[in-house]
């Protein structure tokens, strides 16, 4: 196996030597810098949906905002993980998530860290932030495909596929502990999926 | 059709086609395009075919069913060559006269000619103001082509650019020429096509793809459809030339399924091109192989975004991918993929045939060539317009478009679709150019130009676009999905009369997170319609919020309908037509609308005879007290 | 299932052509039934959750049977500024269903679409393959009644 190429960059002023192919989240972890994430999981392909891990990168005089879970390390990159702009973005994203998941402990805690005291926005309380951890875990790790995305835009939802879920979920339920809003554990036991199937989506739509 | 094995074969075939037709007189009617068909141009075409046969002219006249001719408002359009006598709004019943008078006796049928604003009749298509002020280098050929006849395209010189590229130029030469022309993507991004091609050419991997983006999702834009339906070979030729430059042997044409006729005409074109050996193996004896597959969309605006489109070609849900790894390097099935818009591809044969130098003489410094715009909305001459970059909005809307319908006042023109913005009257002298439009807070987009007048509400326009995007966003990332959701809530509230102080600031704040943190360009530009209407029409927002007033008379919840007691003539039409029986009155009695029952459907104002004009919309003010019951009408002179 | 198999075979069982296959089935059957989706999943080796994702993501597909006749009202920007919302209201009154729904007798499905590209006619309504520009309420009624 050929030696993986090394890449040097800075994160918050700190020099980091990373391996080519690593993402910014992974490179930061190596030097003890933690970038907040919600839809990221080391066992799963990076998804880039929650945008909480947004960071500022600069190279050759050009600065922009990218998501650290997807962006690969680059030679000479200067990464800043906590600029005021980045913090403002995270704050607003958390506020937006709270609208759909106002009782989620994880989201409320993170929101408090970013200075959110009151819920400013309202939305249907689905208690789901569509991070996709359950869907992706079931597909990539378990290969069961018992749960999936349906719909588009503001009507996008996660539903169980009863024909499969009723045969495999009860003895698995591994996605339950991944759910940042604890929706799964609070709304199903892995045996019954009332209100969480495609038929429910089609009727309500 | 025998396969063309060399460029001299192509020249031979062209000569044969031209000599076959030399003695025939051509008559074109726009019956091969969707908009023509919507005006029953096919019936005119059938009538022409029958009449030509009836009068024994079949070997003297060539009838061509063309695609879109651009002047859609005046369809069906018939053009007779070589003089290019143009007849508009032709009916099947006019056909016998056209054939006898014009084709046989060379006399013009006056009543079918275009009449300009002064009443002057114009004979030649080229002199019609709509066409005169355009520069139809890409679109103009539509009038001479039946899209289902490849020979029509060849007769015009079609595929000679391909022959030149394959026979006299190396792939690098072709690439150079396209780079020198500075042609920028006509789909909205405005990215230099040559640079994109070069990235793919230099990317590792033997298998590369070239793709035509014919998803054309911007509502109100239909020029790509018109080019695909009317001149599909121009796109195919451009695609093969591009494939040669990039080193690709496989192409895709992604067409939205809402364009079945474009798919049909394209399928026919591909089959005929294959028969001639212009697609497939050893094209024109050059040893270059290339073929193409059509892939249909299934009804999703976001799938027109380049990375989403490529994911859809793989048979998956067409969601965008983050653009850190460019699709030119890793696209369909992770292979280098060049994606360009229909109109961009259609420009390529011209650039190769006539040279980059010629192309750079047209347009502005940073935006070369022409652009086809769909000029629609409250304009008199609705249609497809092709002008050199740098032409002003004023020229397009007033000189070509004929100004605002029904004598109303221009208010704004919206460009760039849901990613764009509005441009007000004060900026009508803005030249259309990628960068100028972006500076003004809008963008070129795919070329949709929606003209709006005093009866359009700018807050409603912003709401319309957000409503569109709320449904069309893929919904994957939080800033876009939830940001749009919340912005739409705010706009709905404002339009319903529930706007609060701080709403405009809230909209601007949400716009920031959308622009900065969204995964793809849909989310990143979703706030543009809101920001640009706030920028130029802030007073309308403030009136909606602070005074509950919609001066354009659009937002239902801010309107009241009122019958003016001194104008009502008790004709009783509104009373009868009101769907909720909210109007009381009787013979000779002033009619009164019960505001509590009124659903603001607007039927009364529509049916009140124009000579009375007794119904008005009131907004931002209390409704005057109703006249006492039994008040008699005041008979006006007009009524007697 | 013979029909579904025939269509899958015509695309050489290629899972890249999934969307094209679904488009054809939708065209022929006017909907995608659970049985059809099961069959596709088996033959193409694509999990059902992915097929349901596609079927609910794209507007062209319907997981409930659509009516024999399709009535579409264009909500494109050009039609919107020319009064499309009013036209939708008028059509809703005649058909007595909301956009996205099918009449109880399975005769008509009402849809709103994002642009038909006939902006000169706007606001535009389509009944099956025919286009109508700004039809009055009486005209809409006549058109609907003339469909069998």
XYZ file of C-alpha atoms in Angstrom, chain A residues 135-203:
69
model
C -31.882 6.386 6.901
C -28.181 6.361 6.113
C -27.265 3.977 8.946
C -29.947 1.507 7.924
C -28.731 1.674 4.317
C -24.959 1.857 4.690
C -24.301 -0.149 7.868
C -27.233 -2.577 8.168
C -28.165 -2.867 4.477
C -31.778 -3.258 5.568
C -33.348 -0.152 3.983
C -36.259 -0.316 6.391
C -36.535 3.477 6.611
C -36.224 6.174 3.981
C -36.856 9.715 2.785
C -40.025 10.677 0.980
C -41.203 13.947 -0.498
C -39.372 17.106 -1.317
C -38.816 20.605 -0.024
C -40.750 21.611 3.050
C -42.780 18.407 2.749
C -39.768 16.089 3.031
C -40.194 13.415 5.693
C -38.666 10.197 7.003
C -40.910 7.113 6.952
C -40.582 3.445 7.778
C -41.214 0.863 5.055
C -43.614 -1.448 6.937
C -43.003 -4.545 4.756
C -39.362 -4.495 5.870
C -39.509 -2.658 9.192
C -41.965 -5.068 10.780
C -39.555 -7.925 10.116
C -36.217 -6.397 11.116
C -36.565 -3.401 13.421
C -37.645 -5.025 16.674
C -34.396 -6.939 17.005
C -32.204 -4.045 15.818
C -33.275 -0.487 16.735
C -29.648 0.643 16.426
C -30.727 3.875 14.739
C -32.728 4.887 17.832
C -29.640 5.963 19.762
C -28.359 7.979 16.792
C -31.444 10.184 16.559
C -30.562 13.689 17.825
C -34.171 14.493 18.737
C -34.968 11.068 20.239
C -37.986 10.952 17.920
C -37.529 7.304 17.069
C -37.409 6.027 20.632
C -40.327 8.194 21.669
C -42.659 7.358 18.773
C -42.092 3.675 18.032
C -41.027 0.498 19.729
C -39.707 -1.085 16.566
C -42.829 -3.216 16.300
C -45.573 -0.687 15.567
C -45.009 2.320 13.336
C -48.308 4.208 13.574
C -48.066 7.625 12.063
C -44.600 6.934 10.679
C -45.264 5.162 7.402
C -45.619 6.149 3.761
C -49.407 5.898 3.934
C -49.427 8.509 6.688
C -47.275 10.771 4.502
C -49.564 10.341 1.490
C -52.714 11.043 3.454
